[in-house]
């Protein structure tokens, strides 16, 4: 999936650049919360600006026990979602990675609906398959991987019954 011509395409490519990554890392969390609230949970700033599929994930903090909420690109995959721990190409894993790895049970809000999911980290051939699917949606992951110089963790979020 590549962006359509126009202003969303510019947002898409900006997000993958080094400067854009810094901008989005610093500004996106507050912008996502605002757009999410104003849209009734149907959209985030990232989905609005770049047209990328995003979801709002809530996981219990490992140390604090408090709910921690983060907006992530959520790659749709046959009723489940793939999330990538690229951390915008930084050399360390994102904070949510540690909570997700330790807790596993999460809630996902998408299109104004919230549901329970179970997260599991993937490895080996499943990791490669998920990476390929993610890069088809957002090529910026390749730039993040190059800058990060670390293995990029991937989780699959599966709906709980």
PDB file of C-alpha atoms in Angstrom, residues 61-142:
ATOM      1  CA  UNK A  61       2.559  -0.812  33.238  1.00  0.00           C
ATOM      2  CA  UNK A  62       4.894  -3.492  34.545  1.00  0.00           C
ATOM      3  CA  UNK A  63       6.241  -1.420  37.442  1.00  0.00           C
ATOM      4  CA  UNK A  64       3.398   0.995  38.132  1.00  0.00           C
ATOM      5  CA  UNK A  65       0.431  -1.273  37.464  1.00  0.00           C
ATOM      6  CA  UNK A  66      -1.285   1.733  35.856  1.00  0.00           C
ATOM      7  CA  UNK A  67      -2.787   1.633  32.369  1.00  0.00           C
ATOM      8  CA  UNK A  68      -0.385   2.949  29.721  1.00  0.00           C
ATOM      9  CA  UNK A  69      -1.811   4.067  26.393  1.00  0.00           C
ATOM     10  CA  UNK A  70       0.095   4.530  23.154  1.00  0.00           C
ATOM     11  CA  UNK A  71      -0.859   5.063  19.526  1.00  0.00           C
ATOM     12  CA  UNK A  72       0.812   2.631  17.132  1.00  0.00           C
ATOM     13  CA  UNK A  73       0.629   1.698  13.497  1.00  0.00           C
ATOM     14  CA  UNK A  74      -1.503  -1.421  13.506  1.00  0.00           C
ATOM     15  CA  UNK A  75      -0.949  -3.545  10.441  1.00  0.00           C
ATOM     16  CA  UNK A  76      -4.212  -5.446   9.800  1.00  0.00           C
ATOM     17  CA  UNK A  77      -3.630  -9.154   9.282  1.00  0.00           C
ATOM     18  CA  UNK A  78      -6.604 -11.536   9.043  1.00  0.00           C
ATOM     19  CA  UNK A  79      -8.493 -10.286  12.105  1.00  0.00           C
ATOM     20  CA  UNK A  80      -5.392  -9.537  14.120  1.00  0.00           C
ATOM     21  CA  UNK A  81      -2.851  -6.707  14.149  1.00  0.00           C
ATOM     22  CA  UNK A  82       0.901  -6.542  13.763  1.00  0.00           C
ATOM     23  CA  UNK A  83       2.745  -3.867  15.760  1.00  0.00           C
ATOM     24  CA  UNK A  84       6.390  -3.019  15.240  1.00  0.00           C
ATOM     25  CA  UNK A  85       8.760  -1.899  18.036  1.00  0.00           C
ATOM     26  CA  UNK A  86      10.810   0.383  15.783  1.00  0.00           C
ATOM     27  CA  UNK A  87      10.707   3.376  18.148  1.00  0.00           C
ATOM     28  CA  UNK A  88      11.148   5.692  15.134  1.00  0.00           C
ATOM     29  CA  UNK A  89      14.581   4.195  14.480  1.00  0.00           C
ATOM     30  CA  UNK A  90      16.052   4.925  17.895  1.00  0.00           C
ATOM     31  CA  UNK A  91      18.740   2.615  19.247  1.00  0.00           C
ATOM     32  CA  UNK A  92      16.547   1.376  22.120  1.00  0.00           C
ATOM     33  CA  UNK A  93      13.193  -0.370  22.267  1.00  0.00           C
ATOM     34  CA  UNK A  94      10.094   1.720  22.966  1.00  0.00           C
ATOM     35  CA  UNK A  95       8.790   1.740  26.559  1.00  0.00           C
ATOM     36  CA  UNK A  96       5.586  -0.046  25.530  1.00  0.00           C
ATOM     37  CA  UNK A  97       7.677  -3.017  24.354  1.00  0.00           C
ATOM     38  CA  UNK A  98       8.627  -3.949  27.930  1.00  0.00           C
ATOM     39  CA  UNK A  99       5.059  -3.666  29.198  1.00  0.00           C
ATOM     40  CA  UNK A 100       3.710  -5.703  26.297  1.00  0.00           C
ATOM     41  CA  UNK A 101       6.350  -8.387  26.717  1.00  0.00           C
ATOM     42  CA  UNK A 102       5.617  -8.678  30.437  1.00  0.00           C
ATOM     43  CA  UNK A 103       1.819  -8.340  30.421  1.00  0.00           C
ATOM     44  CA  UNK A 104       0.441  -9.612  27.125  1.00  0.00           C
ATOM     45  CA  UNK A 105      -3.190  -8.648  27.809  1.00  0.00           C
ATOM     46  CA  UNK A 106      -4.091  -5.379  26.113  1.00  0.00           C
ATOM     47  CA  UNK A 107      -7.037  -3.403  24.857  1.00  0.00           C
ATOM     48  CA  UNK A 108      -7.138  -1.988  21.359  1.00  0.00           C
ATOM     49  CA  UNK A 109      -9.297   0.924  20.294  1.00  0.00           C
ATOM     50  CA  UNK A 110      -9.953   1.248  16.599  1.00  0.00           C
ATOM     51  CA  UNK A 111     -12.723   3.059  14.748  1.00  0.00           C
ATOM     52  CA  UNK A 112     -14.351   4.034  18.038  1.00  0.00           C
ATOM     53  CA  UNK A 113     -14.546   0.443  19.344  1.00  0.00           C
ATOM     54  CA  UNK A 114     -12.456  -1.097  22.112  1.00  0.00           C
ATOM     55  CA  UNK A 115     -11.732  -4.819  22.415  1.00  0.00           C
ATOM     56  CA  UNK A 116      -9.469  -7.142  24.392  1.00  0.00           C
ATOM     57  CA  UNK A 117      -6.427  -8.630  22.662  1.00  0.00           C
ATOM     58  CA  UNK A 118      -3.545 -10.874  23.625  1.00  0.00           C
ATOM     59  CA  UNK A 119      -0.077  -9.819  22.482  1.00  0.00           C
ATOM     60  CA  UNK A 120       2.685 -12.242  21.678  1.00  0.00           C
ATOM     61  CA  UNK A 121       6.132 -11.518  20.364  1.00  0.00           C
ATOM     62  CA  UNK A 122       7.027 -13.276  17.128  1.00  0.00           C
ATOM     63  CA  UNK A 123      10.381 -14.697  16.040  1.00  0.00           C
ATOM     64  CA  UNK A 124      11.993 -16.499  13.118  1.00  0.00           C
ATOM     65  CA  UNK A 125       9.960 -17.007   9.968  1.00  0.00           C
ATOM     66  CA  UNK A 126       6.830 -15.479  11.505  1.00  0.00           C
ATOM     67  CA  UNK A 127       8.860 -12.350  12.336  1.00  0.00           C
ATOM     68  CA  UNK A 128      10.058 -12.155   8.707  1.00  0.00           C
ATOM     69  CA  UNK A 129       6.523 -12.602   7.355  1.00  0.00           C
ATOM     70  CA  UNK A 130       5.134  -9.908   9.658  1.00  0.00           C
ATOM     71  CA  UNK A 131       8.010  -7.574   8.761  1.00  0.00           C
ATOM     72  CA  UNK A 132       7.299  -7.995   5.051  1.00  0.00           C
ATOM     73  CA  UNK A 133       3.604  -7.213   5.591  1.00  0.00           C
ATOM     74  CA  UNK A 134       4.467  -4.142   7.659  1.00  0.00           C
ATOM     75  CA  UNK A 135       6.945  -2.790   5.104  1.00  0.00           C
ATOM     76  CA  UNK A 136       4.306  -3.126   2.369  1.00  0.00           C
ATOM     77  CA  UNK A 137       2.092  -0.775   4.394  1.00  0.00           C
ATOM     78  CA  UNK A 138       4.839   1.598   5.553  1.00  0.00           C
ATOM     79  CA  UNK A 139       8.251   1.567   3.891  1.00  0.00           C
ATOM     80  CA  UNK A 140       9.607   3.890   6.564  1.00  0.00           C
ATOM     81  CA  UNK A 141      10.204   0.827   8.736  1.00  0.00           C
ATOM     82  CA  UNK A 142      13.213   0.011   6.551  1.00  0.00           C
TER      83      UNK A 142
END
